[in-house]
């Protein structure tokens, strides 16, 4: 069995080697570029599986690799449960998306560029996952952002795509400044960039220096921007002009990196109370508002984009509560779901038409909503409690149990409105979902343990989350019970406009640094100029 450090580094090197293959190798048979790319992706997936197997047989490990002949220049890699799960996840999703791309982009111009950029992005992301060095993690994150920017502008003649990519580029550079400043402050205070040493020092830290608290705020800010938290979310919604495989790659992989970084540094963030509270506030606001906006969207991909925005907010609030096991479960489930949702989005219209032709269920009344809520709470308390998802447990677990009960309530409501058989089906589905979530919670908590904060702040954060999601549930129930009522009519325009947050931010950023239409092709420059002028005005 090769040494663990060789196995881990072979994954990004495999992607990078395939990305750097010269065009001369495929001059006569361009189709072989696809074959080589898919083969490299499959090889990286197999290496990830072997690394996971090595973890099971040999245990976790951290290794330092000397670069060249200079003893002081090393690259640290780590193999633990988090590395293994993430490495298998990202290589699996990448392999599926790349195979889908072969058919989806067949006949398009610039396929060689697409494959090189896709593989280069995966090289950066896989290095980010395996590294034990915080500075290299930040550098790999920036590299993945730059290569993704080129993928988002794959169709260079689509002005809306270029404008959205310009917004993302600006925000990503702001995030880079925040992250680099955070890394520098952590290095200055802690005296090391090795993640294992940082976590070991944080575990015994009693008094947190102000500089370290500032570093946590800066890192939380960078993660929030990269994770499309309000009001920095507009680019995520508007990059739907990119090819569907690129959208799947972004939503199922790249946008989740912020959650991974927070989980990786969970032991350090447990000491940074202000940063944790900032994550809870930003994540809760984003999850609630984006969920409301998503209900007003009719475009499949745009609705999925708002869903990603809400899910990232939910993941960040889990990290802010210290529930890193739940955040990892959420990350894995979201990646798999979004990859499937985007790659199968072409069938959504047919499925919607079939549902419209089916029998429409009876409208739920206020009584149905009250009974459904009670049934959902009882199911979570009994089934979830038996499987470890207890309301009297840690802060993150209590928040998860509450939100799970609110999420399951509509199942019971629809069942009660539809009769006895529908109620039985809803009850069985709720029991299966609670059982699956509870077992997943137990497994992933063992991978990314809970990092509790101070009891007082934990209670404050729990009150923030509980109040926001109970309010969201009341709004949902009110609209569902009376969709044509005064409240629904008053709320709809603001939700449809995304609460005007992106418009305000876009005007501000484009006044500071507007996109340059002269960089576009002459065929689309007049259209682009008109669009940009309208946005800035």
Short mmCIF file of C-alpha atoms in Angstrom, two decimals:
data_model
loop_
_atom_site.label_atom_id
_atom_site.label_comp_id
_atom_site.label_asym_id
_atom_site.label_seq_id
_atom_site.Cartn_x
_atom_site.Cartn_y
_atom_site.Cartn_z
CA UNK A 1 0.00 0.00 0.00
CA UNK A 2 1.50 3.39 -0.94
CA UNK A 3 2.14 5.85 1.91
CA UNK A 4 -0.87 7.90 2.90
CA UNK A 5 0.68 11.18 1.73
CA UNK A 6 1.27 9.75 -1.74
CA UNK A 7 -2.33 8.55 -2.00
CA UNK A 8 -3.72 11.93 -0.99
CA UNK A 9 -1.50 13.99 -3.26
CA UNK A 10 -2.14 11.71 -6.23
CA UNK A 11 -5.76 12.89 -6.35
CA UNK A 12 -5.05 16.58 -7.13
CA UNK A 13 -2.01 15.60 -9.22
CA UNK A 14 -4.18 13.31 -11.35
CA UNK A 15 -6.61 16.12 -12.09
CA UNK A 16 -3.80 18.61 -12.68
CA UNK A 17 -1.89 16.26 -14.99
CA UNK A 18 -4.98 15.69 -17.14
CA UNK A 19 -5.67 19.44 -17.26
CA UNK A 20 -2.13 20.19 -18.44
CA UNK A 21 -2.07 17.67 -21.28
CA UNK A 22 -1.04 19.66 -24.38
CA UNK A 23 -3.40 20.10 -27.30
CA UNK A 24 -0.90 18.42 -29.64
CA UNK A 25 -1.77 15.09 -28.03
CA UNK A 26 -5.32 15.37 -29.39
CA UNK A 27 -4.78 17.26 -32.64
CA UNK A 28 -5.88 14.35 -34.83
CA UNK A 29 -8.51 12.84 -32.55
CA UNK A 30 -10.08 15.59 -30.37
CA UNK A 31 -12.55 13.06 -28.95
CA UNK A 32 -9.70 11.50 -27.00
CA UNK A 33 -9.56 14.62 -24.84
CA UNK A 34 -12.92 13.50 -23.40
CA UNK A 35 -11.60 9.97 -22.92
CA UNK A 36 -8.49 11.20 -21.11
CA UNK A 37 -10.51 13.57 -18.90
CA UNK A 38 -13.08 10.95 -17.93
CA UNK A 39 -10.32 8.40 -17.30
CA UNK A 40 -8.48 10.87 -15.02
CA UNK A 41 -11.71 11.58 -13.15
CA UNK A 42 -12.34 7.86 -12.65
CA UNK A 43 -8.75 7.34 -11.50
CA UNK A 44 -9.09 10.15 -8.94
CA UNK A 45 -12.30 8.56 -7.66
CA UNK A 46 -10.56 5.20 -7.23
CA UNK A 47 -7.66 6.88 -5.41
CA UNK A 48 -10.17 8.52 -3.06
CA UNK A 49 -11.73 5.13 -2.32
CA UNK A 50 -8.29 3.63 -1.64
CA UNK A 51 -7.51 6.54 0.72
CA UNK A 52 -10.79 5.89 2.55
CA UNK A 53 -9.88 2.22 2.80
CA UNK A 54 -6.47 3.18 4.17
CA UNK A 55 -8.18 5.20 6.89
CA UNK A 56 -10.23 2.17 7.92
CA UNK A 57 -7.26 -0.20 7.99
CA UNK A 58 -4.46 2.06 9.25
CA UNK A 59 -6.24 4.89 11.02
CA UNK A 60 -5.94 8.65 10.70
CA UNK A 61 -2.63 10.30 10.01
CA UNK A 62 -0.89 13.56 9.21
CA UNK A 63 2.25 13.67 7.09
CA UNK A 64 4.73 16.35 6.02
CA UNK A 65 6.17 16.11 2.54
CA UNK A 66 9.40 17.94 1.75
CA UNK A 67 9.19 19.86 -1.51
CA UNK A 68 12.41 19.61 -3.47
CA UNK A 69 15.67 19.49 -1.51
CA UNK A 70 14.78 22.27 0.93
CA UNK A 71 13.97 20.76 4.35
CA UNK A 72 12.08 23.87 5.52
CA UNK A 73 9.64 23.84 2.59
CA UNK A 74 7.01 21.19 3.29
CA UNK A 75 3.43 20.36 2.39
CA UNK A 76 1.26 18.90 5.12
CA UNK A 77 -1.53 16.47 4.25
CA UNK A 78 -4.00 14.83 6.58
CA UNK A 79 -6.13 11.72 6.33
CA UNK A 80 -9.06 11.62 8.72
CA UNK A 81 -12.75 10.82 8.46
CA UNK A 82 -13.59 14.32 7.20
CA UNK A 83 -10.94 14.11 4.47
CA UNK A 84 -12.10 10.67 3.37
CA UNK A 85 -15.79 11.60 3.23
CA UNK A 86 -15.16 14.84 1.34
CA UNK A 87 -12.65 13.31 -1.07
CA UNK A 88 -14.97 10.46 -2.03
CA UNK A 89 -17.88 12.91 -2.33
CA UNK A 90 -16.20 15.47 -4.58
CA UNK A 91 -14.55 12.91 -6.85
CA UNK A 92 -17.83 11.02 -7.25
CA UNK A 93 -19.81 14.15 -8.10
CA UNK A 94 -17.09 15.35 -10.48
CA UNK A 95 -17.02 12.02 -12.34
CA UNK A 96 -20.80 12.06 -12.83
CA UNK A 97 -20.90 15.70 -13.98
CA UNK A 98 -18.01 15.20 -16.40
CA UNK A 99 -19.71 12.22 -18.03
CA UNK A 100 -22.94 14.20 -18.28
CA UNK A 101 -21.02 17.10 -19.86
CA UNK A 102 -19.84 14.89 -22.70
CA UNK A 103 -23.36 14.54 -24.05
CA UNK A 104 -24.71 17.90 -22.97
CA UNK A 105 -21.95 19.92 -24.64
CA UNK A 106 -21.56 17.73 -27.69
CA UNK A 107 -20.88 19.93 -30.71
CA UNK A 108 -20.15 23.09 -28.69
CA UNK A 109 -17.07 25.19 -29.37
CA UNK A 110 -14.40 25.41 -26.68
CA UNK A 111 -14.79 21.91 -25.27
CA UNK A 112 -11.07 21.49 -24.71
CA UNK A 113 -11.02 24.70 -22.65
CA UNK A 114 -14.03 23.47 -20.67
CA UNK A 115 -12.33 20.18 -19.78
CA UNK A 116 -9.05 21.83 -18.80
CA UNK A 117 -10.81 24.33 -16.54
CA UNK A 118 -13.05 21.66 -15.00
CA UNK A 119 -10.07 19.44 -14.16
CA UNK A 120 -8.00 22.38 -12.89
CA UNK A 121 -10.85 23.38 -10.58
CA UNK A 122 -11.04 19.84 -9.24
CA UNK A 123 -7.27 19.82 -8.68
CA UNK A 124 -7.59 22.94 -6.51
CA UNK A 125 -10.63 21.65 -4.60
CA UNK A 126 -9.08 18.24 -3.87
CA UNK A 127 -5.86 19.92 -2.65
CA UNK A 128 -7.99 22.12 -0.39
CA UNK A 129 -9.59 19.02 1.13
CA UNK A 130 -6.37 17.08 1.85
CA UNK A 131 -4.04 19.89 2.97
CA UNK A 132 -3.07 20.44 6.59
CA UNK A 133 -1.83 23.96 5.91
CA UNK A 134 -4.20 26.92 6.31
CA UNK A 135 -2.33 29.13 3.83
CA UNK A 136 -2.41 26.44 1.13
CA UNK A 137 -6.12 25.93 1.85
CA UNK A 138 -6.74 29.63 1.23
CA UNK A 139 -4.61 29.62 -1.94
CA UNK A 140 -6.39 26.54 -3.32
CA UNK A 141 -9.77 28.13 -2.55
CA UNK A 142 -8.82 31.26 -4.49
CA UNK A 143 -7.54 29.16 -7.40
CA UNK A 144 -10.80 27.23 -7.60
CA UNK A 145 -12.69 30.54 -7.67
CA UNK A 146 -10.60 31.87 -10.56
CA UNK A 147 -10.97 28.74 -12.70
CA UNK A 148 -14.68 28.55 -11.92
CA UNK A 149 -15.04 32.13 -13.15
CA UNK A 150 -13.82 31.01 -16.57
CA UNK A 151 -16.34 28.15 -16.57
CA UNK A 152 -19.19 30.51 -15.71
CA UNK A 153 -18.31 32.59 -18.79
CA UNK A 154 -18.15 29.56 -21.09
CA UNK A 155 -20.73 31.22 -23.36
CA UNK A 156 -18.85 34.45 -24.04
CA UNK A 157 -21.71 35.88 -26.15
CA UNK A 158 -24.27 35.89 -23.32
CA UNK A 159 -24.26 39.32 -21.73
CA UNK A 160 -26.26 38.35 -18.59
CA UNK A 161 -23.77 35.56 -17.85
CA UNK A 162 -20.84 37.95 -18.17
CA UNK A 163 -22.47 40.53 -15.90
CA UNK A 164 -23.27 37.91 -13.23
CA UNK A 165 -19.72 36.51 -13.46
CA UNK A 166 -18.37 40.05 -13.07
CA UNK A 167 -20.35 40.44 -9.83
CA UNK A 168 -19.06 37.11 -8.59
CA UNK A 169 -15.49 38.05 -9.49
CA UNK A 170 -15.69 41.29 -7.48
CA UNK A 171 -17.25 39.63 -4.45
CA UNK A 172 -14.78 36.75 -4.57
CA UNK A 173 -11.86 39.17 -4.52
CA UNK A 174 -13.37 40.90 -1.48
CA UNK A 175 -13.69 37.47 0.13
CA UNK A 176 -10.05 36.74 -0.77
CA UNK A 177 -8.92 39.88 1.06
CA UNK A 178 -10.93 38.91 4.15
CA UNK A 179 -9.65 35.32 4.12
CA UNK A 180 -6.00 36.26 3.54
CA UNK A 181 -6.18 38.86 6.32
CA UNK A 182 -7.71 36.23 8.60
CA UNK A 183 -4.98 33.73 7.78
CA UNK A 184 -2.29 36.34 8.45
CA UNK A 185 -3.81 37.23 11.84
CA UNK A 186 -4.11 33.57 12.83
CA UNK A 187 -0.47 33.00 11.86
CA UNK A 188 0.63 36.02 13.89
CA UNK A 189 -1.32 35.04 17.01
CA UNK A 190 -0.91 31.25 16.94
CA UNK A 191 2.54 31.09 15.38
CA UNK A 192 1.66 28.28 12.96
CA UNK A 193 -0.33 27.51 9.84
CA UNK A 194 -0.65 23.78 10.50
CA UNK A 195 -4.32 23.05 11.06
CA UNK A 196 -3.68 20.23 13.56
CA UNK A 197 -1.49 22.53 15.67
CA UNK A 198 -4.06 25.33 15.48
CA UNK A 199 -6.81 23.02 16.74
CA UNK A 200 -4.57 21.66 19.51
CA UNK A 201 -3.77 25.18 20.73
CA UNK A 202 -7.43 26.23 20.52
CA UNK A 203 -8.49 23.24 22.65
CA UNK A 204 -6.47 24.48 25.66
CA UNK A 205 -6.96 28.21 25.08
CA UNK A 206 -8.48 30.10 28.00
CA UNK A 207 -8.33 33.74 26.93
CA UNK A 208 -8.89 34.53 23.24
CA UNK A 209 -6.86 37.52 22.00
CA UNK A 210 -8.72 40.31 20.24
CA UNK A 211 -6.67 39.74 17.08
CA UNK A 212 -7.87 36.15 16.95
CA UNK A 213 -11.48 37.25 17.39
CA UNK A 214 -10.98 39.66 14.48
CA UNK A 215 -9.50 36.83 12.43
CA UNK A 216 -12.64 34.78 13.10
CA UNK A 217 -14.90 37.65 12.02
CA UNK A 218 -12.89 38.11 8.80
CA UNK A 219 -12.97 34.39 8.02
CA UNK A 220 -16.71 34.22 8.72
CA UNK A 221 -17.20 37.20 6.41
CA UNK A 222 -15.18 35.56 3.63
CA UNK A 223 -17.08 32.31 4.03
CA UNK A 224 -20.40 34.17 3.99
CA UNK A 225 -19.55 35.96 0.75
CA UNK A 226 -18.29 32.80 -0.93
CA UNK A 227 -21.40 30.93 0.27
CA UNK A 228 -23.75 33.50 -1.34
CA UNK A 229 -25.24 34.79 1.89
CA UNK A 230 -27.56 37.79 1.72
CA UNK A 231 -27.01 40.42 0.40
CA UNK A 232 -24.07 38.91 -1.53
CA UNK A 233 -26.23 36.26 -3.20
CA UNK A 234 -27.15 37.82 -6.54
CA UNK A 235 -24.38 36.25 -8.59
CA UNK A 236 -25.46 32.75 -7.56
CA UNK A 237 -28.98 33.38 -8.83
CA UNK A 238 -27.89 35.05 -12.07
CA UNK A 239 -25.22 32.64 -13.34
CA UNK A 240 -27.90 30.34 -14.72
CA UNK A 241 -26.78 31.34 -18.23
CA UNK A 242 -23.84 29.00 -17.75
CA UNK A 243 -24.17 25.41 -19.05
CA UNK A 244 -26.20 23.12 -16.81
CA UNK A 245 -23.14 20.93 -15.93
CA UNK A 246 -21.36 24.07 -14.71
CA UNK A 247 -24.40 24.98 -12.60
CA UNK A 248 -24.41 21.48 -11.13
CA UNK A 249 -20.67 21.73 -10.46
CA UNK A 250 -21.10 25.09 -8.72
CA UNK A 251 -24.14 24.19 -6.60
CA UNK A 252 -23.17 20.61 -5.76
CA UNK A 253 -19.49 21.31 -5.11
CA UNK A 254 -17.82 24.69 -5.12
CA UNK A 255 -20.36 26.66 -3.09
CA UNK A 256 -20.12 24.03 -0.30
CA UNK A 257 -16.43 24.75 0.33
CA UNK A 258 -17.28 27.37 2.95
CA UNK A 259 -19.10 24.77 5.01
CA UNK A 260 -16.16 22.37 4.75
CA UNK A 261 -13.70 25.06 5.90
CA UNK A 262 -15.84 25.82 8.96
CA UNK A 263 -16.10 22.12 9.81
CA UNK A 264 -12.34 21.66 9.37
CA UNK A 265 -11.66 24.59 11.72
CA UNK A 266 -14.51 23.76 14.11
CA UNK A 267 -12.26 23.44 17.14
CA UNK A 268 -10.92 26.95 16.54
CA UNK A 269 -14.31 28.52 15.84
CA UNK A 270 -15.65 27.09 19.10
CA UNK A 271 -13.47 29.69 20.84
CA UNK A 272 -14.60 32.59 18.63
CA UNK A 273 -17.97 33.61 20.06
CA UNK A 274 -18.46 36.73 17.92
CA UNK A 275 -17.73 34.85 14.69
CA UNK A 276 -20.11 32.04 15.66
CA UNK A 277 -22.89 34.52 16.43
CA UNK A 278 -22.26 36.29 13.11
CA UNK A 279 -22.62 32.95 11.29
CA UNK A 280 -25.90 32.21 13.09
CA UNK A 281 -27.41 35.63 12.31
CA UNK A 282 -26.30 35.68 8.66
CA UNK A 283 -27.22 32.05 8.06
CA UNK A 284 -30.63 32.32 9.71
CA UNK A 285 -31.59 35.47 7.79
CA UNK A 286 -30.46 33.94 4.51
CA UNK A 287 -32.21 30.63 5.09
CA UNK A 288 -35.53 32.24 6.00
CA UNK A 289 -35.63 34.97 3.34
CA UNK A 290 -34.29 32.78 0.52
CA UNK A 291 -36.85 30.08 1.35
CA UNK A 292 -39.63 32.65 0.98
CA UNK A 293 -38.25 33.97 -2.31
CA UNK A 294 -37.83 30.45 -3.71
CA UNK A 295 -41.60 29.86 -3.51
CA UNK A 296 -42.24 32.65 -6.03
CA UNK A 297 -39.91 31.36 -8.76
CA UNK A 298 -41.17 29.56 -11.87
CA UNK A 299 -37.80 28.92 -13.57
CA UNK A 300 -36.45 25.50 -12.56
CA UNK A 301 -32.78 26.48 -12.38
CA UNK A 302 -33.47 29.82 -10.66
CA UNK A 303 -35.61 28.08 -8.06
CA UNK A 304 -32.78 25.61 -7.45
CA UNK A 305 -30.35 28.51 -7.11
CA UNK A 306 -32.49 30.15 -4.41
CA UNK A 307 -32.71 26.75 -2.74
CA UNK A 308 -28.90 26.57 -2.66
CA UNK A 309 -28.78 30.05 -1.14
CA UNK A 310 -31.15 28.96 1.62
CA UNK A 311 -29.32 25.66 2.18
CA UNK A 312 -25.97 27.43 2.53
CA UNK A 313 -27.53 29.72 5.12
CA UNK A 314 -28.80 26.68 7.00
CA UNK A 315 -25.35 25.07 6.87
CA UNK A 316 -23.68 28.20 8.23
CA UNK A 317 -26.13 28.51 11.11
CA UNK A 318 -25.43 24.87 12.00
CA UNK A 319 -21.72 25.69 12.13
CA UNK A 320 -22.47 28.78 14.20
CA UNK A 321 -24.32 26.58 16.69
CA UNK A 322 -21.33 24.25 16.86
CA UNK A 323 -23.24 21.37 15.26
CA UNK A 324 -20.49 20.42 12.82
CA UNK A 325 -21.68 16.83 12.50
CA UNK A 326 -25.09 18.05 11.34
CA UNK A 327 -23.39 20.52 9.00
CA UNK A 328 -21.37 17.69 7.42
CA UNK A 329 -24.52 15.58 7.01
CA UNK A 330 -26.19 18.58 5.41
CA UNK A 331 -23.20 19.18 3.12
CA UNK A 332 -23.14 15.61 1.82
CA UNK A 333 -26.91 15.43 1.32
CA UNK A 334 -27.03 18.84 -0.36
CA UNK A 335 -24.20 17.98 -2.76
CA UNK A 336 -25.85 14.76 -3.90
CA UNK A 337 -29.29 16.33 -4.14
CA UNK A 338 -28.17 19.39 -6.10
CA UNK A 339 -26.08 17.33 -8.53
CA UNK A 340 -29.12 15.17 -9.27
CA UNK A 341 -31.52 18.13 -9.37
CA UNK A 342 -29.53 20.10 -11.93
CA UNK A 343 -28.58 17.16 -14.11
CA UNK A 344 -32.22 16.01 -14.23
CA UNK A 345 -33.73 19.50 -14.51
CA UNK A 346 -34.79 18.80 -18.10
CA UNK A 347 -37.46 16.38 -16.84
CA UNK A 348 -38.94 18.73 -14.25
CA UNK A 349 -41.40 20.35 -16.68
CA UNK A 350 -42.84 16.95 -17.65
CA UNK A 351 -43.17 15.98 -13.99
CA UNK A 352 -44.91 19.26 -13.24
CA UNK A 353 -47.42 18.68 -16.05
CA UNK A 354 -48.14 15.19 -14.73
CA UNK A 355 -48.82 16.59 -11.26
CA UNK A 356 -51.18 19.18 -12.71
CA UNK A 357 -53.15 16.45 -14.47
CA UNK A 358 -53.36 14.40 -11.27
CA UNK A 359 -56.12 14.80 -8.72
CA UNK A 360 -55.68 18.05 -6.77
CA UNK A 361 -55.71 17.51 -2.99
CA UNK A 362 -58.18 19.33 -0.80
CA UNK A 363 -57.07 22.63 0.69
CA UNK A 364 -55.80 22.40 4.24
CA UNK A 365 -57.58 24.39 6.92
CA UNK A 366 -56.16 26.07 10.00
CA UNK A 367 -57.23 23.04 12.06
CA UNK A 368 -55.27 20.74 9.75
CA UNK A 369 -52.16 22.88 10.28
CA UNK A 370 -52.49 22.79 14.06
CA UNK A 371 -53.01 19.00 14.13
CA UNK A 372 -50.23 18.43 11.59
CA UNK A 373 -47.81 20.48 13.66
CA UNK A 374 -48.65 18.53 16.80
CA UNK A 375 -48.21 15.21 14.95
CA UNK A 376 -44.83 16.28 13.55
CA UNK A 377 -43.55 17.36 16.96
CA UNK A 378 -44.74 14.07 18.49
CA UNK A 379 -43.01 12.04 15.76
CA UNK A 380 -39.68 13.84 16.25
CA UNK A 381 -39.90 13.56 20.04
CA UNK A 382 -40.63 9.82 19.97
CA UNK A 383 -38.83 8.39 16.93
CA UNK A 384 -36.00 10.94 16.94
CA UNK A 385 -35.61 10.71 20.70
CA UNK A 386 -35.18 6.92 20.55
CA UNK A 387 -32.45 7.35 17.91
CA UNK A 388 -30.52 10.13 19.67
CA UNK A 389 -32.10 13.28 18.21
CA UNK A 390 -33.21 14.66 21.56
CA UNK A 391 -34.74 18.06 22.31
CA UNK A 392 -32.86 18.14 25.62
CA UNK A 393 -29.51 17.51 23.97
CA UNK A 394 -26.88 19.96 22.77
CA UNK A 395 -27.82 23.29 21.23
CA UNK A 396 -27.32 22.24 17.62
CA UNK A 397 -29.27 19.03 18.14
CA UNK A 398 -32.19 20.88 19.72
CA UNK A 399 -32.28 23.36 16.84
CA UNK A 400 -32.15 20.51 14.32
CA UNK A 401 -35.00 18.66 16.05
CA UNK A 402 -37.17 21.78 16.09
CA UNK A 403 -36.56 22.59 12.42
CA UNK A 404 -37.08 18.96 11.43
CA UNK A 405 -40.48 18.96 13.16
CA UNK A 406 -41.48 22.16 11.34
CA UNK A 407 -40.30 20.71 8.03
CA UNK A 408 -42.28 17.49 8.49
CA UNK A 409 -45.51 19.18 9.52
CA UNK A 410 -46.71 19.82 5.91
CA UNK A 411 -46.56 16.04 5.30
CA UNK A 412 -49.11 15.49 8.04
CA UNK A 413 -51.15 18.53 6.96
CA UNK A 414 -51.52 17.24 3.39
CA UNK A 415 -52.36 13.81 4.74
CA UNK A 416 -55.05 15.12 7.06
CA UNK A 417 -56.56 17.17 4.25
CA UNK A 418 -56.51 14.17 1.89
CA UNK A 419 -58.19 11.55 4.07
CA UNK A 420 -57.22 8.45 6.03
CA UNK A 421 -55.03 6.80 3.36
CA UNK A 422 -53.12 10.02 2.71
CA UNK A 423 -52.63 10.46 6.46
CA UNK A 424 -51.19 6.96 6.72
CA UNK A 425 -48.80 7.58 3.84
CA UNK A 426 -47.69 10.89 5.36
CA UNK A 427 -47.12 9.27 8.75
CA UNK A 428 -45.00 6.46 7.30
CA UNK A 429 -42.98 8.93 5.24
CA UNK A 430 -42.38 11.12 8.30
CA UNK A 431 -41.22 8.14 10.39
CA UNK A 432 -38.80 7.05 7.65
CA UNK A 433 -37.42 10.59 7.27
CA UNK A 434 -36.95 11.11 11.01
CA UNK A 435 -35.26 7.72 11.34
CA UNK A 436 -32.92 8.39 8.41
CA UNK A 437 -32.03 11.86 9.65
CA UNK A 438 -31.40 10.63 13.20
CA UNK A 439 -29.15 7.78 12.07
CA UNK A 440 -27.29 10.12 9.73
CA UNK A 441 -26.90 12.57 12.59
CA UNK A 442 -25.42 9.89 14.83
CA UNK A 443 -22.94 8.78 12.15
CA UNK A 444 -21.71 12.21 11.10
CA UNK A 445 -21.40 13.49 14.67
CA UNK A 446 -18.85 10.71 15.17
CA UNK A 447 -16.89 12.15 12.22
CA UNK A 448 -17.14 15.84 13.12
CA UNK A 449 -17.77 16.05 16.89
CA UNK A 450 -19.83 18.82 18.44
CA UNK A 451 -17.80 21.80 19.63
CA UNK A 452 -19.83 23.54 22.36
CA UNK A 453 -19.51 27.25 23.00
CA UNK A 454 -20.40 29.16 26.16
CA UNK A 455 -23.82 28.19 27.58
CA UNK A 456 -25.14 31.77 27.59
CA UNK A 457 -24.31 32.47 23.95
CA UNK A 458 -25.58 29.03 22.92
CA UNK A 459 -28.98 29.89 24.41
CA UNK A 460 -29.01 33.27 22.65
CA UNK A 461 -28.17 31.67 19.29
CA UNK A 462 -30.79 28.97 19.80
CA UNK A 463 -33.43 31.66 20.51
CA UNK A 464 -32.46 33.49 17.30
CA UNK A 465 -32.78 30.35 15.19
CA UNK A 466 -35.96 29.09 16.85
CA UNK A 467 -37.73 32.44 16.60
CA UNK A 468 -36.86 32.86 12.92
CA UNK A 469 -37.95 29.39 11.83
CA UNK A 470 -41.15 29.43 13.89
CA UNK A 471 -41.98 32.77 12.26
CA UNK A 472 -41.25 31.28 8.82
CA UNK A 473 -43.50 28.34 9.59
CA UNK A 474 -46.35 30.62 10.69
CA UNK A 475 -45.99 32.62 7.46
CA UNK A 476 -46.01 29.41 5.41
CA UNK A 477 -49.10 28.08 7.19
CA UNK A 478 -50.95 31.41 6.86
CA UNK A 479 -50.31 31.61 3.12
CA UNK A 480 -51.18 27.96 2.55
CA UNK A 481 -54.45 28.28 4.45
CA UNK A 482 -55.45 31.43 2.53
CA UNK A 483 -53.25 31.86 -0.58
CA UNK A 484 -55.40 34.71 -1.96
CA UNK A 485 -55.65 36.57 1.32
CA UNK A 486 -54.49 40.07 2.12
CA UNK A 487 -51.32 38.86 3.85
CA UNK A 488 -50.23 36.72 0.90
CA UNK A 489 -50.94 39.51 -1.58
CA UNK A 490 -48.94 41.99 0.49
CA UNK A 491 -45.94 39.69 0.92
CA UNK A 492 -45.72 38.35 -2.63
CA UNK A 493 -44.24 41.46 -4.37
CA UNK A 494 -41.37 41.73 -1.89
CA UNK A 495 -40.62 37.99 -2.14
CA UNK A 496 -40.79 38.08 -5.93
CA UNK A 497 -38.29 40.97 -5.93
CA UNK A 498 -35.94 39.13 -3.59
CA UNK A 499 -36.66 41.83 -0.99
CA UNK A 500 -34.72 44.20 -3.32
CA UNK A 501 -31.42 43.25 -1.67
CA UNK A 502 -29.57 42.32 -4.84
CA UNK A 503 -30.68 45.44 -6.68
CA UNK A 504 -29.28 47.66 -3.94
CA UNK A 505 -25.99 45.75 -3.83
CA UNK A 506 -25.66 45.64 -7.62
CA UNK A 507 -26.11 49.41 -7.98
CA UNK A 508 -23.47 49.98 -5.32
CA UNK A 509 -20.87 47.59 -6.72
CA UNK A 510 -21.38 48.63 -10.35
CA UNK A 511 -20.95 52.28 -9.47
CA UNK A 512 -17.63 51.43 -7.83
CA UNK A 513 -16.39 49.07 -10.57
CA UNK A 514 -18.74 48.62 -13.53
CA UNK A 515 -18.15 45.85 -16.07
CA UNK A 516 -16.47 46.96 -19.28
CA UNK A 517 -18.63 46.24 -22.33
CA UNK A 518 -15.63 46.82 -24.60
CA UNK A 519 -14.27 43.47 -23.47
CA UNK A 520 -17.28 41.72 -25.01
CA UNK A 521 -17.53 40.73 -28.63
CA UNK A 522 -18.78 43.35 -31.05
CA UNK A 523 -21.87 41.26 -31.78
CA UNK A 524 -23.20 41.51 -28.23
CA UNK A 525 -21.61 44.73 -27.02
CA UNK A 526 -24.65 46.95 -27.79
CA UNK A 527 -26.97 44.63 -25.85
CA UNK A 528 -24.52 44.39 -22.97
CA UNK A 529 -24.08 48.15 -22.84
CA UNK A 530 -27.84 48.62 -22.63
CA UNK A 531 -28.21 46.04 -19.86
CA UNK A 532 -25.34 47.44 -17.80
CA UNK A 533 -26.49 51.02 -18.25
CA UNK A 534 -29.95 50.07 -17.03
CA UNK A 535 -28.50 48.36 -13.93
CA UNK A 536 -26.22 51.27 -13.03
CA UNK A 537 -28.82 54.00 -13.68
#
